[in-house]
GROMACS .gro file of C-alpha atoms in nm:
model
  514
    1UNK     CA    1  -0.395   1.939   2.734
    2UNK     CA    2  -0.337   1.759   2.456
    3UNK     CA    3  -0.164   1.525   2.590
    4UNK     CA    4  -0.440   1.296   2.661
    5UNK     CA    5  -0.717   1.107   2.445
    6UNK     CA    6  -1.081   1.123   2.601
    7UNK     CA    7  -1.327   0.894   2.441
    8UNK     CA    8  -1.678   0.889   2.585
    9UNK     CA    9  -1.730   0.550   2.775
   10UNK     CA   10  -1.347   0.509   2.803
   11UNK     CA   11  -1.110   0.822   2.776
   12UNK     CA   12  -0.848   0.678   2.642
   13UNK     CA   13  -0.704   0.992   2.787
   14UNK     CA   14  -0.409   0.876   2.909
   15UNK     CA   15  -0.400   0.935   3.233
   16UNK     CA   16  -0.286   0.664   3.516
   17UNK     CA   17   0.004   0.432   3.493
   18UNK     CA   18   0.039   0.121   3.716
   19UNK     CA   19   0.389   0.034   3.820
   20UNK     CA   20   0.502  -0.030   4.255
   21UNK     CA   21   0.768   0.151   4.388
   22UNK     CA   22   0.937   0.238   4.687
   23UNK     CA   23   1.055   0.600   4.776
   24UNK     CA   24   1.452   0.624   4.873
   25UNK     CA   25   1.449   0.828   5.174
   26UNK     CA   26   1.722   0.995   5.349
   27UNK     CA   27   1.629   1.180   5.674
   28UNK     CA   28   1.270   1.179   5.947
   29UNK     CA   29   1.228   1.507   5.732
   30UNK     CA   30   1.058   1.329   5.446
   31UNK     CA   31   1.266   1.209   5.107
   32UNK     CA   32   1.547   1.313   5.044
   33UNK     CA   33   1.883   1.266   4.837
   34UNK     CA   34   1.947   0.860   4.767
   35UNK     CA   35   2.293   0.830   4.808
   36UNK     CA   36   2.283   0.452   4.591
   37UNK     CA   37   2.034   0.249   4.497
   38UNK     CA   38   2.055   0.002   4.764
   39UNK     CA   39   1.981   0.232   5.078
   40UNK     CA   40   1.605   0.189   5.103
   41UNK     CA   41   1.495   0.341   5.425
   42UNK     CA   42   1.197   0.155   5.632
   43UNK     CA   43   0.889   0.280   5.496
   44UNK     CA   44   0.632   0.443   5.656
   45UNK     CA   45   0.306   0.103   5.651
   46UNK     CA   46  -0.072   0.230   5.809
   47UNK     CA   47  -0.216   0.051   5.997
   48UNK     CA   48  -0.443  -0.213   5.857
   49UNK     CA   49  -0.800  -0.138   5.738
   50UNK     CA   50  -0.850   0.245   5.649
   51UNK     CA   51  -0.572   0.480   5.702
   52UNK     CA   52  -0.594   0.751   5.947
   53UNK     CA   53  -0.442   0.965   5.751
   54UNK     CA   54  -0.199   0.969   5.406
   55UNK     CA   55   0.035   1.231   5.519
   56UNK     CA   56   0.330   1.072   5.575
   57UNK     CA   57   0.356   0.848   5.338
   58UNK     CA   58   0.293   1.114   5.086
   59UNK     CA   59   0.583   1.300   5.263
   60UNK     CA   60   0.794   1.019   5.164
   61UNK     CA   61   0.663   0.954   4.760
   62UNK     CA   62   0.606   1.313   4.666
   63UNK     CA   63   1.007   1.380   4.616
   64UNK     CA   64   1.001   1.112   4.384
   65UNK     CA   65   0.671   1.238   4.157
   66UNK     CA   66   0.804   1.546   3.901
   67UNK     CA   67   0.559   1.757   3.651
   68UNK     CA   68   0.671   1.697   3.329
   69UNK     CA   69   0.665   1.970   3.024
   70UNK     CA   70   0.750   1.975   2.701
   71UNK     CA   71   0.749   2.155   2.348
   72UNK     CA   72   0.689   2.058   1.997
   73UNK     CA   73   0.708   2.149   1.644
   74UNK     CA   74   0.457   2.158   1.461
   75UNK     CA   75   0.432   2.157   1.107
   76UNK     CA   76   0.052   2.377   0.917
   77UNK     CA   77  -0.041   2.474   0.609
   78UNK     CA   78  -0.025   2.826   0.589
   79UNK     CA   79  -0.326   2.888   0.399
   80UNK     CA   80  -0.627   2.829   0.723
   81UNK     CA   81  -0.888   2.817   0.436
   82UNK     CA   82  -0.679   2.583   0.271
   83UNK     CA   83  -0.922   2.300   0.165
   84UNK     CA   84  -1.258   2.503   0.137
   85UNK     CA   85  -1.405   2.756  -0.124
   86UNK     CA   86  -1.190   3.037   0.028
   87UNK     CA   87  -0.883   2.917  -0.081
   88UNK     CA   88  -0.790   3.045  -0.360
   89UNK     CA   89  -0.929   3.408  -0.218
   90UNK     CA   90  -0.745   3.429   0.062
   91UNK     CA   91  -0.417   3.334  -0.227
   92UNK     CA   92  -0.480   3.618  -0.447
   93UNK     CA   93  -0.529   3.855  -0.098
   94UNK     CA   94  -0.140   3.784  -0.006
   95UNK     CA   95  -0.040   3.830  -0.329
   96UNK     CA   96   0.052   3.538  -0.366
   97UNK     CA   97   0.251   3.552  -0.063
   98UNK     CA   98   0.268   3.226   0.146
   99UNK     CA   99  -0.056   3.190   0.060
  100UNK     CA  100   0.063   2.854  -0.099
  101UNK     CA  101   0.409   2.836   0.000
  102UNK     CA  102   0.630   2.671   0.194
  103UNK     CA  103   0.451   2.489   0.506
  104UNK     CA  104   0.420   2.782   0.835
  105UNK     CA  105   0.513   2.590   1.170
  106UNK     CA  106   0.360   2.639   1.534
  107UNK     CA  107   0.503   2.544   1.878
  108UNK     CA  108   0.280   2.297   2.116
  109UNK     CA  109   0.316   2.231   2.454
  110UNK     CA  110   0.207   1.955   2.658
  111UNK     CA  111   0.182   1.858   3.023
  112UNK     CA  112   0.185   1.546   3.223
  113UNK     CA  113   0.369   1.332   3.480
  114UNK     CA  114   0.627   1.105   3.570
  115UNK     CA  115   0.849   0.974   3.837
  116UNK     CA  116   1.231   0.930   3.923
  117UNK     CA  117   1.310   0.553   3.896
  118UNK     CA  118   1.673   0.587   4.015
  119UNK     CA  119   1.932   0.817   4.173
  120UNK     CA  120   2.083   0.972   3.886
  121UNK     CA  121   1.761   1.124   3.693
  122UNK     CA  122   1.574   0.797   3.520
  123UNK     CA  123   1.213   0.956   3.467
  124UNK     CA  124   0.909   0.690   3.408
  125UNK     CA  125   0.624   0.848   3.237
  126UNK     CA  126   0.377   0.785   2.905
  127UNK     CA  127   0.494   0.804   2.568
  128UNK     CA  128   0.185   1.045   2.470
  129UNK     CA  129   0.326   1.280   2.763
  130UNK     CA  130   0.602   1.344   2.473
  131UNK     CA  131   0.518   1.255   2.175
  132UNK     CA  132   0.150   1.366   2.112
  133UNK     CA  133  -0.109   1.204   1.950
  134UNK     CA  134  -0.030   1.436   1.631
  135UNK     CA  135   0.187   1.232   1.472
  136UNK     CA  136   0.363   1.580   1.255
  137UNK     CA  137   0.526   1.703   1.594
  138UNK     CA  138   0.852   1.686   1.593
  139UNK     CA  139   0.989   1.666   2.039
  140UNK     CA  140   1.196   1.957   2.064
  141UNK     CA  141   1.236   2.041   2.464
  142UNK     CA  142   1.167   1.795   2.790
  143UNK     CA  143   1.174   2.033   3.103
  144UNK     CA  144   1.121   1.828   3.456
  145UNK     CA  145   1.031   1.992   3.753
  146UNK     CA  146   1.048   1.879   4.115
  147UNK     CA  147   0.838   1.968   4.399
  148UNK     CA  148   1.038   2.196   4.488
  149UNK     CA  149   1.033   2.418   4.175
  150UNK     CA  150   1.376   2.327   4.048
  151UNK     CA  151   1.425   2.260   3.688
  152UNK     CA  152   1.629   2.033   3.489
  153UNK     CA  153   1.615   1.975   3.080
  154UNK     CA  154   1.564   1.616   3.011
  155UNK     CA  155   1.675   1.397   2.728
  156UNK     CA  156   1.472   1.129   2.555
  157UNK     CA  157   1.610   0.738   2.645
  158UNK     CA  158   1.318   0.601   2.478
  159UNK     CA  159   0.897   0.554   2.397
  160UNK     CA  160   0.710   0.263   2.275
  161UNK     CA  161   0.413   0.323   2.140
  162UNK     CA  162   0.226   0.012   2.194
  163UNK     CA  163   0.275   0.027   2.611
  164UNK     CA  164   0.285   0.354   2.588
  165UNK     CA  165   0.544   0.437   2.818
  166UNK     CA  166   0.879   0.615   2.776
  167UNK     CA  167   1.164   0.664   2.979
  168UNK     CA  168   1.401   1.018   3.019
  169UNK     CA  169   1.708   1.094   3.208
  170UNK     CA  170   1.743   1.425   3.403
  171UNK     CA  171   2.036   1.644   3.288
  172UNK     CA  172   2.205   1.665   3.628
  173UNK     CA  173   2.473   1.610   3.765
  174UNK     CA  174   2.341   1.487   4.102
  175UNK     CA  175   2.109   1.235   4.286
  176UNK     CA  176   1.757   1.241   4.334
  177UNK     CA  177   1.480   1.041   4.555
  178UNK     CA  178   1.331   0.817   4.356
  179UNK     CA  179   1.046   0.512   4.366
  180UNK     CA  180   1.059   0.132   4.276
  181UNK     CA  181   0.815  -0.072   4.097
  182UNK     CA  182   0.607  -0.317   4.303
  183UNK     CA  183   0.441  -0.640   4.219
  184UNK     CA  184   0.070  -0.538   4.108
  185UNK     CA  185   0.004  -0.892   4.038
  186UNK     CA  186  -0.084  -0.894   4.439
  187UNK     CA  187  -0.348  -0.618   4.425
  188UNK     CA  188  -0.603  -0.709   4.516
  189UNK     CA  189  -0.965  -0.528   4.453
  190UNK     CA  190  -1.026  -0.302   4.802
  191UNK     CA  191  -0.688  -0.229   4.868
  192UNK     CA  192  -0.587   0.155   4.930
  193UNK     CA  193  -0.432   0.335   4.687
  194UNK     CA  194  -0.268   0.684   4.615
  195UNK     CA  195  -0.265   0.917   4.297
  196UNK     CA  196   0.018   1.180   4.273
  197UNK     CA  197   0.084   1.395   4.005
  198UNK     CA  198  -0.046   1.753   3.766
  199UNK     CA  199  -0.343   1.741   3.735
  200UNK     CA  200  -0.476   2.091   3.469
  201UNK     CA  201  -0.086   2.163   3.592
  202UNK     CA  202  -0.164   2.168   3.972
  203UNK     CA  203   0.141   2.039   4.064
  204UNK     CA  204   0.181   1.789   4.387
  205UNK     CA  205  -0.123   1.723   4.350
  206UNK     CA  206  -0.241   1.409   4.538
  207UNK     CA  207  -0.589   1.213   4.544
  208UNK     CA  208  -0.635   0.905   4.736
  209UNK     CA  209  -0.918   0.604   4.657
  210UNK     CA  210  -0.891   0.189   4.572
  211UNK     CA  211  -0.873  -0.025   4.329
  212UNK     CA  212  -1.188  -0.113   4.184
  213UNK     CA  213  -1.073  -0.381   3.917
  214UNK     CA  214  -0.790  -0.584   3.856
  215UNK     CA  215  -0.663  -0.649   3.468
  216UNK     CA  216  -0.964  -0.463   3.324
  217UNK     CA  217  -0.975  -0.460   2.974
  218UNK     CA  218  -1.171  -0.175   2.822
  219UNK     CA  219  -1.241  -0.313   2.472
  220UNK     CA  220  -1.050  -0.076   2.303
  221UNK     CA  221  -0.846  -0.361   2.175
  222UNK     CA  222  -0.449  -0.423   2.121
  223UNK     CA  223  -0.136  -0.597   2.323
  224UNK     CA  224  -0.195  -0.430   2.620
  225UNK     CA  225  -0.567  -0.318   2.686
  226UNK     CA  226  -0.527  -0.463   3.069
  227UNK     CA  227  -0.513  -0.256   3.337
  228UNK     CA  228  -0.589  -0.170   3.731
  229UNK     CA  229  -0.913   0.016   3.749
  230UNK     CA  230  -0.910   0.290   4.037
  231UNK     CA  231  -1.176   0.501   4.179
  232UNK     CA  232  -0.849   0.765   4.281
  233UNK     CA  233  -0.912   1.075   4.083
  234UNK     CA  234  -0.733   1.114   3.805
  235UNK     CA  235  -0.766   1.396   3.547
  236UNK     CA  236  -0.556   1.582   3.213
  237UNK     CA  237  -0.216   1.598   3.345
  238UNK     CA  238  -0.199   1.299   3.571
  239UNK     CA  239  -0.154   1.075   3.271
  240UNK     CA  240   0.217   0.897   3.351
  241UNK     CA  241   0.197   0.995   3.703
  242UNK     CA  242   0.256   0.711   3.995
  243UNK     CA  243  -0.006   0.515   4.098
  244UNK     CA  244   0.088   0.360   4.476
  245UNK     CA  245  -0.021   0.078   4.702
  246UNK     CA  246   0.017   0.154   5.089
  247UNK     CA  247   0.375   0.071   5.112
  248UNK     CA  248   0.516   0.291   4.851
  249UNK     CA  249   0.551   0.099   4.556
  250UNK     CA  250   0.460   0.184   4.225
  251UNK     CA  251   0.181  -0.050   4.183
  252UNK     CA  252   0.077   0.139   3.875
  253UNK     CA  253   0.093   0.465   3.548
  254UNK     CA  254  -0.215   0.659   3.532
  255UNK     CA  255  -0.283   0.649   3.160
  256UNK     CA  256  -0.667   0.688   3.111
  257UNK     CA  257  -1.032   0.754   3.242
  258UNK     CA  258  -1.360   0.656   3.168
  259UNK     CA  259  -1.513   0.961   3.114
  260UNK     CA  260  -1.871   1.107   2.996
  261UNK     CA  261  -1.757   1.544   3.050
  262UNK     CA  262  -1.365   1.507   3.026
  263UNK     CA  263  -1.342   1.473   3.405
  264UNK     CA  264  -1.305   1.244   3.646
  265UNK     CA  265  -1.577   1.021   3.723
  266UNK     CA  266  -1.388   0.799   3.894
  267UNK     CA  267  -1.306   0.533   3.685
  268UNK     CA  268  -0.921   0.571   3.650
  269UNK     CA  269  -0.690   0.326   3.451
  270UNK     CA  270  -0.284   0.241   3.540
  271UNK     CA  271  -0.060   0.049   3.352
  272UNK     CA  272   0.042  -0.254   3.574
  273UNK     CA  273   0.346  -0.219   3.751
  274UNK     CA  274   0.429  -0.601   3.637
  275UNK     CA  275   0.383  -0.524   3.225
  276UNK     CA  276   0.578  -0.195   3.331
  277UNK     CA  277   0.850  -0.313   3.482
  278UNK     CA  278   1.027  -0.518   3.228
  279UNK     CA  279   1.012  -0.263   2.939
  280UNK     CA  280   1.060   0.007   3.145
  281UNK     CA  281   1.421  -0.148   3.188
  282UNK     CA  282   1.475  -0.259   2.803
  283UNK     CA  283   1.414   0.101   2.710
  284UNK     CA  284   1.616   0.200   2.968
  285UNK     CA  285   1.879  -0.025   2.796
  286UNK     CA  286   1.855   0.136   2.495
  287UNK     CA  287   1.706  -0.201   2.334
  288UNK     CA  288   1.430  -0.240   2.093
  289UNK     CA  289   1.136  -0.363   2.241
  290UNK     CA  290   0.999  -0.689   1.990
  291UNK     CA  291   0.723  -0.860   2.060
  292UNK     CA  292   0.531  -1.175   1.882
  293UNK     CA  293   0.273  -1.158   1.620
  294UNK     CA  294   0.055  -1.357   1.516
  295UNK     CA  295  -0.133  -1.170   1.201
  296UNK     CA  296  -0.510  -1.202   1.204
  297UNK     CA  297  -0.783  -1.003   1.364
  298UNK     CA  298  -0.993  -1.114   1.632
  299UNK     CA  299  -1.341  -1.050   1.764
  300UNK     CA  300  -1.372  -1.159   2.183
  301UNK     CA  301  -1.661  -1.383   2.215
  302UNK     CA  302  -1.950  -1.198   2.363
  303UNK     CA  303  -2.268  -1.361   2.461
  304UNK     CA  304  -2.447  -1.358   2.060
  305UNK     CA  305  -2.132  -1.532   2.006
  306UNK     CA  306  -2.143  -1.800   2.257
  307UNK     CA  307  -2.505  -1.851   2.174
  308UNK     CA  308  -2.474  -1.931   1.847
  309UNK     CA  309  -2.167  -2.144   1.870
  310UNK     CA  310  -2.268  -2.262   2.170
  311UNK     CA  311  -1.976  -2.204   2.337
  312UNK     CA  312  -1.840  -2.058   2.702
  313UNK     CA  313  -1.898  -1.682   2.720
  314UNK     CA  314  -1.564  -1.449   2.771
  315UNK     CA  315  -1.385  -1.732   2.648
  316UNK     CA  316  -1.190  -1.722   2.313
  317UNK     CA  317  -1.167  -1.493   2.038
  318UNK     CA  318  -1.290  -1.580   1.699
  319UNK     CA  319  -1.067  -1.479   1.398
  320UNK     CA  320  -1.201  -1.235   1.162
  321UNK     CA  321  -0.928  -1.192   0.919
  322UNK     CA  322  -0.620  -1.330   0.822
  323UNK     CA  323  -0.330  -1.089   0.687
  324UNK     CA  324  -0.172  -1.230   0.405
  325UNK     CA  325   0.186  -1.402   0.404
  326UNK     CA  326   0.111  -1.395   0.787
  327UNK     CA  327   0.229  -1.602   1.047
  328UNK     CA  328  -0.171  -1.719   1.176
  329UNK     CA  329  -0.167  -1.761   0.752
  330UNK     CA  330   0.120  -1.954   0.700
  331UNK     CA  331  -0.013  -2.212   0.980
  332UNK     CA  332  -0.346  -2.225   0.776
  333UNK     CA  333  -0.547  -2.005   1.024
  334UNK     CA  334  -0.907  -1.926   0.865
  335UNK     CA  335  -1.161  -1.681   0.905
  336UNK     CA  336  -1.448  -1.817   1.181
  337UNK     CA  337  -1.129  -2.011   1.408
  338UNK     CA  338  -1.189  -1.958   1.722
  339UNK     CA  339  -0.860  -1.936   1.871
  340UNK     CA  340  -0.934  -2.086   2.238
  341UNK     CA  341  -0.573  -2.124   2.407
  342UNK     CA  342  -0.202  -1.993   2.304
  343UNK     CA  343   0.079  -2.096   2.438
  344UNK     CA  344  -0.134  -2.363   2.765
  345UNK     CA  345  -0.295  -1.999   2.853
  346UNK     CA  346  -0.670  -1.954   2.830
  347UNK     CA  347  -0.790  -1.670   2.631
  348UNK     CA  348  -1.034  -1.473   2.842
  349UNK     CA  349  -1.120  -1.084   2.814
  350UNK     CA  350  -0.893  -1.069   3.075
  351UNK     CA  351  -0.596  -1.246   2.870
  352UNK     CA  352  -0.658  -1.173   2.491
  353UNK     CA  353  -0.460  -1.341   2.252
  354UNK     CA  354  -0.295  -1.012   2.164
  355UNK     CA  355  -0.134  -0.926   2.485
  356UNK     CA  356  -0.054  -1.335   2.548
  357UNK     CA  357   0.137  -1.300   2.157
  358UNK     CA  358   0.247  -0.976   2.250
  359UNK     CA  359   0.476  -1.123   2.556
  360UNK     CA  360   0.685  -1.404   2.326
  361UNK     CA  361   0.947  -1.397   2.101
  362UNK     CA  362   0.931  -1.303   1.750
  363UNK     CA  363   1.065  -1.661   1.606
  364UNK     CA  364   0.916  -1.883   1.907
  365UNK     CA  365   0.706  -2.147   1.838
  366UNK     CA  366   0.379  -2.164   2.018
  367UNK     CA  367   0.077  -2.380   2.030
  368UNK     CA  368  -0.220  -2.240   1.937
  369UNK     CA  369  -0.570  -2.439   2.052
  370UNK     CA  370  -0.867  -2.331   1.841
  371UNK     CA  371  -1.252  -2.466   1.718
  372UNK     CA  372  -1.289  -2.509   1.346
  373UNK     CA  373  -1.648  -2.621   1.267
  374UNK     CA  374  -1.706  -2.711   1.593
  375UNK     CA  375  -1.374  -2.950   1.565
  376UNK     CA  376  -1.095  -2.892   1.846
  377UNK     CA  377  -0.763  -2.852   1.633
  378UNK     CA  378  -0.371  -2.776   1.736
  379UNK     CA  379  -0.116  -2.599   1.568
  380UNK     CA  380   0.188  -2.464   1.540
  381UNK     CA  381   0.252  -2.097   1.493
  382UNK     CA  382   0.635  -1.934   1.437
  383UNK     CA  383   0.588  -1.588   1.511
  384UNK     CA  384   0.666  -1.342   1.372
  385UNK     CA  385   0.817  -0.949   1.502
  386UNK     CA  386   0.529  -0.720   1.529
  387UNK     CA  387   0.492  -0.454   1.339
  388UNK     CA  388   0.480  -0.085   1.445
  389UNK     CA  389   0.182   0.028   1.580
  390UNK     CA  390   0.173   0.336   1.321
  391UNK     CA  391   0.235  -0.007   1.015
  392UNK     CA  392  -0.086  -0.215   1.256
  393UNK     CA  393  -0.321   0.091   1.205
  394UNK     CA  394  -0.268   0.116   0.836
  395UNK     CA  395  -0.319  -0.265   0.824
  396UNK     CA  396  -0.670  -0.175   1.008
  397UNK     CA  397  -0.784   0.105   0.808
  398UNK     CA  398  -1.027   0.060   0.583
  399UNK     CA  399  -1.129   0.250   0.212
  400UNK     CA  400  -1.425   0.317   0.039
  401UNK     CA  401  -1.278   0.458  -0.287
  402UNK     CA  402  -1.653   0.581  -0.361
  403UNK     CA  403  -1.688   0.809   0.004
  404UNK     CA  404  -1.774   1.149   0.024
  405UNK     CA  405  -1.423   1.266   0.161
  406UNK     CA  406  -1.424   1.666   0.204
  407UNK     CA  407  -1.016   1.779   0.222
  408UNK     CA  408  -0.938   1.789   0.576
  409UNK     CA  409  -0.643   1.999   0.621
  410UNK     CA  410  -0.290   1.851   0.825
  411UNK     CA  411  -0.401   1.465   0.782
  412UNK     CA  412  -0.161   1.450   0.479
  413UNK     CA  413   0.179   1.629   0.418
  414UNK     CA  414   0.143   1.953   0.405
  415UNK     CA  415   0.335   2.049   0.103
  416UNK     CA  416   0.161   1.821  -0.122
  417UNK     CA  417  -0.220   1.946   0.004
  418UNK     CA  418  -0.056   2.276  -0.134
  419UNK     CA  419   0.141   2.245  -0.413
  420UNK     CA  420  -0.113   1.897  -0.562
  421UNK     CA  421  -0.483   2.023  -0.376
  422UNK     CA  422  -0.443   1.592  -0.291
  423UNK     CA  423  -0.466   1.465   0.008
  424UNK     CA  424  -0.272   1.098  -0.045
  425UNK     CA  425  -0.162   0.817   0.173
  426UNK     CA  426   0.062   0.499   0.106
  427UNK     CA  427  -0.105   0.208  -0.120
  428UNK     CA  428  -0.107  -0.155   0.136
  429UNK     CA  429  -0.242  -0.452   0.040
  430UNK     CA  430  -0.582  -0.388   0.190
  431UNK     CA  431  -0.613  -0.060   0.019
  432UNK     CA  432  -0.559  -0.263  -0.306
  433UNK     CA  433  -0.791  -0.536  -0.252
  434UNK     CA  434  -1.083  -0.230  -0.213
  435UNK     CA  435  -0.954  -0.060  -0.511
  436UNK     CA  436  -0.981  -0.411  -0.720
  437UNK     CA  437  -0.602  -0.408  -0.822
  438UNK     CA  438  -0.289  -0.577  -0.792
  439UNK     CA  439  -0.156  -0.560  -0.389
  440UNK     CA  440   0.174  -0.583  -0.569
  441UNK     CA  441   0.085  -0.222  -0.732
  442UNK     CA  442   0.352   0.047  -0.596
  443UNK     CA  443   0.193   0.405  -0.556
  444UNK     CA  444   0.067   0.661  -0.324
  445UNK     CA  445  -0.336   0.643  -0.352
  446UNK     CA  446  -0.530   0.961  -0.317
  447UNK     CA  447  -0.761   1.012   0.016
  448UNK     CA  448  -0.915   1.347  -0.070
  449UNK     CA  449  -0.909   1.634  -0.397
  450UNK     CA  450  -0.904   2.010  -0.284
  451UNK     CA  451  -1.236   2.117  -0.567
  452UNK     CA  452  -1.034   2.451  -0.639
  453UNK     CA  453  -0.741   2.289  -0.739
  454UNK     CA  454  -0.635   2.208  -1.063
  455UNK     CA  455  -0.580   1.856  -1.006
  456UNK     CA  456  -0.988   1.829  -0.916
  457UNK     CA  457  -1.042   2.007  -1.297
  458UNK     CA  458  -0.850   1.759  -1.440
  459UNK     CA  459  -1.067   1.463  -1.297
  460UNK     CA  460  -0.828   1.322  -0.996
  461UNK     CA  461  -1.054   1.205  -0.742
  462UNK     CA  462  -1.005   0.992  -0.415
  463UNK     CA  463  -0.893   0.663  -0.471
  464UNK     CA  464  -0.709   0.743  -0.796
  465UNK     CA  465  -0.368   0.579  -0.737
  466UNK     CA  466  -0.064   0.787  -0.889
  467UNK     CA  467   0.246   0.578  -1.001
  468UNK     CA  468   0.468   0.850  -1.122
  469UNK     CA  469   0.538   1.193  -1.097
  470UNK     CA  470   0.722   1.317  -1.371
  471UNK     CA  471   0.855   1.020  -1.516
  472UNK     CA  472   0.984   0.897  -1.154
  473UNK     CA  473   0.820   0.614  -0.949
  474UNK     CA  474   0.644   0.722  -0.641
  475UNK     CA  475   0.588   0.416  -0.403
  476UNK     CA  476   0.607   0.669  -0.107
  477UNK     CA  477   0.483   0.979   0.014
  478UNK     CA  478   0.820   1.104   0.070
  479UNK     CA  479   0.892   0.966  -0.270
  480UNK     CA  480   0.636   1.189  -0.431
  481UNK     CA  481   0.689   1.482  -0.237
  482UNK     CA  482   1.049   1.498  -0.356
  483UNK     CA  483   0.900   1.508  -0.674
  484UNK     CA  484   0.707   1.848  -0.625
  485UNK     CA  485   0.981   2.024  -0.426
  486UNK     CA  486   1.208   1.876  -0.755
  487UNK     CA  487   0.951   2.078  -0.970
  488UNK     CA  488   0.885   2.381  -0.768
  489UNK     CA  489   1.287   2.432  -0.725
  490UNK     CA  490   1.336   2.408  -1.118
  491UNK     CA  491   1.027   2.658  -1.123
  492UNK     CA  492   0.814   2.410  -1.344
  493UNK     CA  493   0.398   2.552  -1.339
  494UNK     CA  494   0.302   2.180  -1.347
  495UNK     CA  495   0.344   1.814  -1.273
  496UNK     CA  496   0.356   1.474  -1.466
  497UNK     CA  497   0.118   1.277  -1.287
  498UNK     CA  498   0.112   0.941  -1.390
  499UNK     CA  499  -0.278   0.766  -1.278
  500UNK     CA  500  -0.392   0.375  -1.272
  501UNK     CA  501  -0.785   0.441  -1.192
  502UNK     CA  502  -1.009   0.117  -1.113
  503UNK     CA  503  -1.059  -0.088  -1.427
  504UNK     CA  504  -0.902   0.184  -1.673
  505UNK     CA  505  -0.539   0.133  -1.808
  506UNK     CA  506  -0.284   0.407  -1.630
  507UNK     CA  507  -0.290   0.735  -1.835
  508UNK     CA  508  -0.036   1.042  -1.777
  509UNK     CA  509  -0.236   1.359  -1.641
  510UNK     CA  510  -0.043   1.670  -1.589
  511UNK     CA  511  -0.156   1.865  -1.273
  512UNK     CA  512  -0.069   2.254  -1.220
  513UNK     CA  513   0.110   2.309  -0.906
  514UNK     CA  514   0.012   2.649  -0.656
   0.00000   0.00000   0.00000
C-alpha cells in the first residue's frame, strides 16, 4: 500500500494517531447505534495494573473503527521509456499513435483506517490516506467499511496536510456507534494503550502496548513533529486508526513508524488528541485552518552547538535563514540568532519554535526572546499566515543549476515533458538567487532536459528560465502548458520560447513539438 511513507530511521510512514475518544454503546452485547451524542454509557475499565484481557474494551470500541479504501486517478506518461535513449524508438514503433501524444491515466488505490466521531457518521483519518503523496493523484471515490462488512460511500469534508488529518462524512441516513477524543496531555509513559485498525488490509486487527514516550520529537521537522510513541504493533494500513487508553478514549491517531525493514519494530507514533481534536473540529465545520508564520529556517541546538556557544543542551533553536519580506525579517531577526522563548514559552526539543508559532493566530503580536552575540534580546513579531505545505517545500528547495539531473518522469507536467522534452518548475526567490537573476524575475525554470529532444539539440539546459512562449509571458507552469496546448491545437510543429540564461541576455529559441 502506498499510503504510508517509510523512512529508514524514522518511518514517515504515516500510521498512528493520537486522539482520546469514548465509544457510545447501547447494549450489553457491545457497541450499538448511538441515539444521540449526549448518551454515553459506562465504559469498561480494567483493574489497575496489567489487564487480564482487552476483550471487553475491544468489544465496545471496535464497532466505531472503520476501514477506508480510496480510488484515485493518476496521470502518467504514455511512453514508458520517456526520458531514456529508447524514447524515440518507442514513438516510431507506435507509428506516432500516442507515443508522445496525450497523457494517459491509471487507477490507483489505497487502504487505511479511521474512526467514527459522531452518530451521524463523521470519520477521522490521516490526510495521506485520502490524499497520497503523489500530488498528481486525483481522489475519485472513498469507501468506508464497517466491522460488520457493511460498505458506504463517503465524502471528503476537509483535510489538512500540515497536521496530516482529514475528516470524512459517511453517506447514510442512519446512526452510528462512535468514540470521542480524550485528554492526551494526561498520558504517562508506561500507560497501557490499544490500537485498532486495518494493517495490510486485515480489517479489525487489535494490538496492545504501552506509551513509550510523550510528545516525542522525531527530528523530521515541521509544525507538528510532536507525537505519542508506543510499542503497540503498528503496520502499513494502520494509518488514521485510533490509539485508545484503558478508558476507551482515543488519545492518538496512528500516523508513523520507525522502521529499518518496513514492518513494525515496536516504535510507532500517534498524533496526540490535544493537537488533533481542535483541528478536527475546524475541518468538520468547514473552516480553513490558519496558522501563525515566522519565516525562518531553524536548527535545534545539539550538543556540539551548545558546547560551541556555551549554552544548555536541548534548549533553543538556531536561526539558519530568514525569508525575504517575512515577519521575522520585518522584526529584525538575523541568521545566527538563537530563539529561546516564543510568547513566554521555552523552546525545547519537545516544544519547537514551529509548533509554538503554528498554534498562534496570524496577525498576533508575539514576544520572542533570543540570544545574539551572547546578549539577550527581546523583539515583538507580528505573525503572518503560514503558507501551504507545498509552498513551504518550494521555499525550502535548493537548486543547483550545474547539477547533472536526468529526466525523472512524473515529477513535472506530463504534457510539457512529452511535447517539449523539458521538466520545468516554478520560479522562487531562492532559485532566482541561485541562478544569479533578479528575485522578481517571472518565468519557469528548466529542471531537466530529455537528451533526445529538440530542446536538447537547441542547447537548452538545466537552470535556463523560460520567460515566454509564442510571445506570451509564462510566469507559471500552467501558463506554459496553456501555450503548448494552444500550439498543438493550431497544429504548429514548433513553439517559440524566450530563454534567459545566467550572465547572458534573453534569446528566442524555436523548439519543435513532439
